Structures are given as C-alpha cells and as structure tokens.
Tab-separated table of C-alpha atoms in Angstrom:
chain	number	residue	atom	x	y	z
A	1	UNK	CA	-7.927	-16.644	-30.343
A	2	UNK	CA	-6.359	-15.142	-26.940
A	3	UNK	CA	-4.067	-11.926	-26.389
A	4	UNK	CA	-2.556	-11.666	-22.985
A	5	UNK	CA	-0.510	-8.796	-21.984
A	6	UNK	CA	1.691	-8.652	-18.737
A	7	UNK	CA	1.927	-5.081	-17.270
A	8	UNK	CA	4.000	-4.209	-13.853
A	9	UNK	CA	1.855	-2.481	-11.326
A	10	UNK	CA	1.657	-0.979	-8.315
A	11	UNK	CA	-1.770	0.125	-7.732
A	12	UNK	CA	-5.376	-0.667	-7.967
A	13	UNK	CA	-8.033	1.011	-9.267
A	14	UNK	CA	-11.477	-0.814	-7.785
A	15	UNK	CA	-14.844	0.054	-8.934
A	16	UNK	CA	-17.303	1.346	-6.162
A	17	UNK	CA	-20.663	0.534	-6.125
A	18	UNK	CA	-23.553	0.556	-3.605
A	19	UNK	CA	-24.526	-2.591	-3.083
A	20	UNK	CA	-21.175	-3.303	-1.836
A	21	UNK	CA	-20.128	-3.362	1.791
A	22	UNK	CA	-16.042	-4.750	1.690
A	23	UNK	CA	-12.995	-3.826	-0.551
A	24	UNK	CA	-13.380	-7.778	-1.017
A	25	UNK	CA	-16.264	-7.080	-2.838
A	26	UNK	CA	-14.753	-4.299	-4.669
A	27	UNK	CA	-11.721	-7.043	-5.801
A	28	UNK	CA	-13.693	-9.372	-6.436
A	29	UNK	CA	-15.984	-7.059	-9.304
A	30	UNK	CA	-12.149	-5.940	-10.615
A	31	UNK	CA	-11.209	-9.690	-11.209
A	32	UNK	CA	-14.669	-10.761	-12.715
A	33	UNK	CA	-14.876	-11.590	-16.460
A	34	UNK	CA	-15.950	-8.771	-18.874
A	35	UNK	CA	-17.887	-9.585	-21.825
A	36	UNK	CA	-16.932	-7.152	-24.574
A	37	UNK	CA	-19.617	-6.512	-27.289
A	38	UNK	CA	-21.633	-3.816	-29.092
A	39	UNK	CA	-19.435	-0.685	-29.476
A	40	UNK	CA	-16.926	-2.084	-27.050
A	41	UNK	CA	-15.901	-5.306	-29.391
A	42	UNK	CA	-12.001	-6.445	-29.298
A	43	UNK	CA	-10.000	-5.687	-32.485
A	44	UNK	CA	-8.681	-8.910	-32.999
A	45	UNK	CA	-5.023	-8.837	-34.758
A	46	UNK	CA	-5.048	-12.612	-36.435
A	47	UNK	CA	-9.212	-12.118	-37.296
A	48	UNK	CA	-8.460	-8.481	-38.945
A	49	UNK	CA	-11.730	-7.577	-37.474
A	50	UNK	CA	-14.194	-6.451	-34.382
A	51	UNK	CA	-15.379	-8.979	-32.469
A	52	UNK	CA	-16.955	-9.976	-29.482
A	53	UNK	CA	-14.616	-11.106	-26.590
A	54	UNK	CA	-14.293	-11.506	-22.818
A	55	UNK	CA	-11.714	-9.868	-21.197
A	56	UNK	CA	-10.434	-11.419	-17.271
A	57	UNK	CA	-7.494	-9.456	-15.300
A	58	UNK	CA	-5.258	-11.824	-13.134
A	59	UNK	CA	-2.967	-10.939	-10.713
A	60	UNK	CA	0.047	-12.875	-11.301
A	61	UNK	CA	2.819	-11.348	-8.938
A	62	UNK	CA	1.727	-8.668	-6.371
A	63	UNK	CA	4.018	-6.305	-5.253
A	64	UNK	CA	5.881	-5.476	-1.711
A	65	UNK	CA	3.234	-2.218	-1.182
A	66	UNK	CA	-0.103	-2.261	-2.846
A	67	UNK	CA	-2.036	0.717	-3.576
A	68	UNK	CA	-5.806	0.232	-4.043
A	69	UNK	CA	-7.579	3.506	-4.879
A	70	UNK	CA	-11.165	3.058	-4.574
A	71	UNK	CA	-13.000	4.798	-7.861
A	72	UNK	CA	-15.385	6.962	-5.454
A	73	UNK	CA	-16.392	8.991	-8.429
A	74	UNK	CA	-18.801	8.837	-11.224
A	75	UNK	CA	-20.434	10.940	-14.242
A	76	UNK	CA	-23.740	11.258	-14.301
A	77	UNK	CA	-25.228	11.684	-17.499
A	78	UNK	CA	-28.338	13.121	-16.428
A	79	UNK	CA	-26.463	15.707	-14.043
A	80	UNK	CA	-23.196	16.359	-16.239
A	81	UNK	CA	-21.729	16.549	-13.152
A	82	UNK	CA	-19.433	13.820	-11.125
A	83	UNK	CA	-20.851	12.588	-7.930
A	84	UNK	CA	-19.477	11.161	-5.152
A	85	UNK	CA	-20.203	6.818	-4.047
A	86	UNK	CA	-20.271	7.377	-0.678
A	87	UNK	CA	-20.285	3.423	0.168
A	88	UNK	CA	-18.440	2.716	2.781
A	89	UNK	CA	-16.328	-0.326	2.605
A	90	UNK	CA	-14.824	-2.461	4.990
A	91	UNK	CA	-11.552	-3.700	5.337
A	92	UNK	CA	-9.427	-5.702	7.885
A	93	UNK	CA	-6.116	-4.215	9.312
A	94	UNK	CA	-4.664	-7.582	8.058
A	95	UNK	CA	-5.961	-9.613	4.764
A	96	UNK	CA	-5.070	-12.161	2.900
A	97	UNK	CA	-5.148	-11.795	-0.701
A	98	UNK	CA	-3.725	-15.057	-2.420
A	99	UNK	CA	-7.382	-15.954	-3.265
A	100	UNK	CA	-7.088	-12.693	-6.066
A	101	UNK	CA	-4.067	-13.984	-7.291
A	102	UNK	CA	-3.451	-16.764	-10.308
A	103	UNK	CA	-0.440	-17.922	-8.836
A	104	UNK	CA	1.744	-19.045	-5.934
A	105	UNK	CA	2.568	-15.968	-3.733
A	106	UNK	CA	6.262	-17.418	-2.487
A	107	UNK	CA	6.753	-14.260	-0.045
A	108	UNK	CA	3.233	-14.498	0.684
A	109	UNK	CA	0.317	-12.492	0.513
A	110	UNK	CA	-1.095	-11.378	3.848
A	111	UNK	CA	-1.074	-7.497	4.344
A	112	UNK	CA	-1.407	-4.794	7.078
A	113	UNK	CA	-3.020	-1.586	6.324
A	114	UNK	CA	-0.195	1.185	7.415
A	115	UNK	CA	-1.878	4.384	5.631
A	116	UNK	CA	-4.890	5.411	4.397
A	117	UNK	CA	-5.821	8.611	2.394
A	118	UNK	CA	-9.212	9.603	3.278
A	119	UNK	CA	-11.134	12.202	1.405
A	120	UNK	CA	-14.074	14.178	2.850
A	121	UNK	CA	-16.706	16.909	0.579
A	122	UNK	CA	-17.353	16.482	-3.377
A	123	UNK	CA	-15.837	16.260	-6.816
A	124	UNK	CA	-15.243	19.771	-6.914
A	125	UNK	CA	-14.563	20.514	-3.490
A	126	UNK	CA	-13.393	18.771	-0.696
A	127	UNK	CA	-10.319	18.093	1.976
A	128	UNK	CA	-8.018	15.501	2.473
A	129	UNK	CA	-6.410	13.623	5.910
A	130	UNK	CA	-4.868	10.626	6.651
A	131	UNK	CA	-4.941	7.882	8.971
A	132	UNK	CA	-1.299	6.389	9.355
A	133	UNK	CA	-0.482	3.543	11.599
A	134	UNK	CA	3.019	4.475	13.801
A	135	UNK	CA	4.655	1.850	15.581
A	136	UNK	CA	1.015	0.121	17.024
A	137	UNK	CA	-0.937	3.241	17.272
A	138	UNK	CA	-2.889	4.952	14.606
A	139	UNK	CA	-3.020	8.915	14.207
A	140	UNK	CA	-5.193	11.162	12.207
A	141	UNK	CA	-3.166	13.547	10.291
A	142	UNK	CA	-5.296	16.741	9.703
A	143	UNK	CA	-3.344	19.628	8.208
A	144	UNK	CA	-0.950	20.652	10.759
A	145	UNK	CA	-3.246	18.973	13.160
A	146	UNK	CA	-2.246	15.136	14.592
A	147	UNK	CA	-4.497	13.189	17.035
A	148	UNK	CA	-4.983	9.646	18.212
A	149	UNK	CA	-7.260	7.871	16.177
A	150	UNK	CA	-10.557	7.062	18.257
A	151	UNK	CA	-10.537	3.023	18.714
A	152	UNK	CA	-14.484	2.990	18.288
A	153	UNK	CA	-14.242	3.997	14.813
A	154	UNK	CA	-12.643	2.227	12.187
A	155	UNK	CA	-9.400	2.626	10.515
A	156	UNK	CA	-10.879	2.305	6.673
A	157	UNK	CA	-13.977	3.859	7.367
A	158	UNK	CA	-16.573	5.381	4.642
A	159	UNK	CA	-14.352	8.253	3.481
A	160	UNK	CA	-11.495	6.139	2.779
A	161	UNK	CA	-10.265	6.961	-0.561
A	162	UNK	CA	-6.812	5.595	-0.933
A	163	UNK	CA	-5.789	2.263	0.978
A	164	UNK	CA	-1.499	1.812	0.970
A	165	UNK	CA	-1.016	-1.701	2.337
A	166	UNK	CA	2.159	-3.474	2.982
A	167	UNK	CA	3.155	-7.355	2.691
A	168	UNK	CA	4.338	-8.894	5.629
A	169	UNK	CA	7.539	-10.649	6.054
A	170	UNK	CA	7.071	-14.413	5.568
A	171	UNK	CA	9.949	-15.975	8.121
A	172	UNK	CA	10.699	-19.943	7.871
A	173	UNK	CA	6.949	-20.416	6.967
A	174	UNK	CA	4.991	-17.944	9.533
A	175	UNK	CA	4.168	-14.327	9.552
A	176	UNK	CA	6.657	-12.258	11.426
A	177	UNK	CA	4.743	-9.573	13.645
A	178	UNK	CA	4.629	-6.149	12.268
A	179	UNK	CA	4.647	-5.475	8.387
A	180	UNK	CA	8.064	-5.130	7.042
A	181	UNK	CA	8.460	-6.713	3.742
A	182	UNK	CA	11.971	-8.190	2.915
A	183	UNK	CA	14.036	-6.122	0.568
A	184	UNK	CA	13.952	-7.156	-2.785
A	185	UNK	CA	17.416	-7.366	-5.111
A	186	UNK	CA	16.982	-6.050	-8.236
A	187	UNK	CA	15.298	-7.702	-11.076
A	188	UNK	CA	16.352	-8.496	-14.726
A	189	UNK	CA	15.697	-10.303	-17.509
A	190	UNK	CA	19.002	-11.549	-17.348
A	191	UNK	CA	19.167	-12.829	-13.876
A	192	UNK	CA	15.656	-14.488	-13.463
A	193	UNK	CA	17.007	-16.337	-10.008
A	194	UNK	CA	15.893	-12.924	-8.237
A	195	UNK	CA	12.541	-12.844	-9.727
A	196	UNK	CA	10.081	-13.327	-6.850
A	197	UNK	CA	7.692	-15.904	-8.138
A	198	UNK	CA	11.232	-18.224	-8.198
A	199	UNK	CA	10.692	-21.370	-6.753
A	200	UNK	CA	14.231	-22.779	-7.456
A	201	UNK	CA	17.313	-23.758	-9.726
A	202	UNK	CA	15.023	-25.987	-12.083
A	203	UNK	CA	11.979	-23.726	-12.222
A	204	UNK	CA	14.146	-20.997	-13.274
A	205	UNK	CA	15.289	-22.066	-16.830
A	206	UNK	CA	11.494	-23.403	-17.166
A	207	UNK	CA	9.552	-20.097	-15.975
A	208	UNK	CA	11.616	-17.867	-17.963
A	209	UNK	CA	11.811	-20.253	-21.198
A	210	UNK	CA	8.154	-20.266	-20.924
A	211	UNK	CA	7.946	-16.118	-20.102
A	212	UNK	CA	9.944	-15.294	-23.271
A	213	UNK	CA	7.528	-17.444	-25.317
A	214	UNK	CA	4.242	-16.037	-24.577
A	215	UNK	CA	5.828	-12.562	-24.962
A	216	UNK	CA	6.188	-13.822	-28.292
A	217	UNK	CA	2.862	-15.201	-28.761
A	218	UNK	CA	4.475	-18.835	-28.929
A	219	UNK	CA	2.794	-22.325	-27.092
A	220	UNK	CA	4.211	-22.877	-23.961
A	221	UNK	CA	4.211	-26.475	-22.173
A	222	UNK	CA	5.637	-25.910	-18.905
A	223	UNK	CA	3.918	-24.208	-15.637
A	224	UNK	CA	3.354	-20.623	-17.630
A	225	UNK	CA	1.140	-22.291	-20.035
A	226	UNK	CA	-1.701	-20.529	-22.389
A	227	UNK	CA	-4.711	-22.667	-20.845
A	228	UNK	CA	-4.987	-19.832	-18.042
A	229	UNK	CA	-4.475	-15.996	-17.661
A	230	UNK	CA	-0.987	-15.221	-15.542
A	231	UNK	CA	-1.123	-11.498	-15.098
A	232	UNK	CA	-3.120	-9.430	-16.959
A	233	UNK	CA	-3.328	-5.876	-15.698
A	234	UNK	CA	-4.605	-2.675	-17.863
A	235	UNK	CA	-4.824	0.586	-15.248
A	236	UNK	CA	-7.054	3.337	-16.584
C-alpha cells in the first residue's frame, strides 16, 4: 500500500551532521529514503495495523523564496543538554536545485543566496547577525552595527544558521542577472492555468484531473501518476 500527502511549504529544515561539508549534502540526507520500523512503524489505514514502511520526501513545486534552516542543534542523552553541530557547510552564492526536485521546474530552479541568518554561542546562549546581499555588495548586520562583508571569507560560512534564497527570473530560456523572481498571480483550485508547474492548455485539464484523484486516493493514468512520489513534505 502507499499514502502520499502534498503539503505547501516554504522552508527547509536539513539535518546537520559532521561528516558533512555542503548544504548539498545536507539535501541530499533530507531527500534520502527512511526505513520505518521498530517503535517507529507506519499505521497503515487499509492494513488496520503497524507496520514496517519507507518513507521518501519529494519536492514537487519549489517556491519563489526558499528558506533552509540548518538543524544545528541536538539532545544529547548522555548530557541532557542540547549541543551545538558546529559543521560548517558550504554553499554557492548561486545553485541549482532541479536535481532535488521530482518534477519539471518551468520557472526554473537556479537560486542566489540574498540573506543569511547566522548564529554565534550555544543553545542557551548566544547572538545573532546577518549577512544580506544589497545591490552586489554584501554587509554584515551586527546590532546597530553595519560593515562590508570581508571578500576572503565566505558568505555561508560555519555559523550560518538560516539560508533565505531567492529564484531567479527565467527570461525566454536564460537566467536574467540579479535574482528577482517573477510575480506570481494568485492560485486556485478553480483556475489551475496559474498554477506554476502549468505547461499549457492540454496539460491543464490532465494535471488537475489527475491532482483531484490522488487527493482522493484514486489511480491516476496521466503525468501525476502513483508509480512515483510528487511532493511529499512533512516539516517538524
């Protein structure tokens, strides 16, 4: 049996670990398959029962800005205390992140950096800054305190917390320079043409025809289909 759920998001929450050295890596453990067993079995609703399962998350539609928030804290069971995964990650200014996603992006989806939150000290304590990108200069925002950011050291560096990234506008096939995502119109149920995954007149009546039946739990046929995950998305 299979149970997919579609959920809206904006943000990310991506496991740290450290063995990793890239908020690649950190996607790439987020998307990964989950075996479910032991005293974390699936209730299934046809079996009546527990049972063992694997759960995948897909990203089927990503959004104009993406927030990935980078899960820098643990509990340690030996401590009772959180700590702090101070692995520092990399990440480029720009990135392409179709190969996350289970679908077609049609506006694309390559995305600058414009913001990130950093956070500096412990669970209990600690301070917060940012490094914002304004017009094609990056500042450190400190308090009441702004400076240039030093270009020897990186924008996401290892006490990024918080990444805010924004798609870039996808003009007659290339990249436009800077990262201003076109507006979107506002979308309905009722007017599926403005949904952004729309691909045209024909694909409408399909996608949406197909949408309402796996909401229901019925087969579908056409290009939303039940042989693979869509958009599966459960934020703790």
């Amino acid at each position: 049996h299979k149970s997919r759920k579609f959920e809206p998001f904006m943000y990310l929450s991506l496991p740290v670990k450290p063995e990793m050295c890239s908020v690649s890596d950190a996607m790439r453990e987020y998307t990964k398959e989950e075996v479910l067993s032991d005293d974390e079995k699936w209730k299934c609703e046809k079996c009546k029962a527990k049972v063992d399962a694997k759960k995948k998350i897909d990203l089927w539609q990503l959004p104009p800005v993406l927030v990935i928030h980078l899960k820098r804290f643990e509990f340690d069971v030996r401590s009772g205390y959180f700590r702090k995964i101070t692995t520092p990650l990399a990440c480029d200014l720009t990135t392409d992140l179709s190969s996350f996603c289970s679908s077609k992006q049609q506006q694309g989806a390559l995305y600058s950096v414009a913001c990130v939150a950093n956070h500096s000290g412990a669970y209990s304590m600690g301070h917060y800054t940012a490094t914002c990108r304004v017009g094609d200069k990056w500042y450190r925002f400190n308090d009441d305190r702004v400076s240039r950011q030093p270009p020897d050291e990186p924008v996401v560096g290892e006490s990024a917390y918080i990444l805010f990234l924004v798609r870039r506008s996808l003009e007659d096939g290339y990249y436009s320079a800077g990262h201003n995502s076109p507006l979107l119109k506002q979308q309905t149920m009722t007017m599926p043409e403005l949904w952004p995954h729309h691909y045209g007149p024909n694909q409408v009546s399909q996608d949406f025809s197909s949408l309402m039946k796996l909401r229901k739990g019925e087969p579908s046929e056409s290009s939303i289909s039940n042989e693979k995950p869509l958009y599966v998305m459960k934020l703790p």
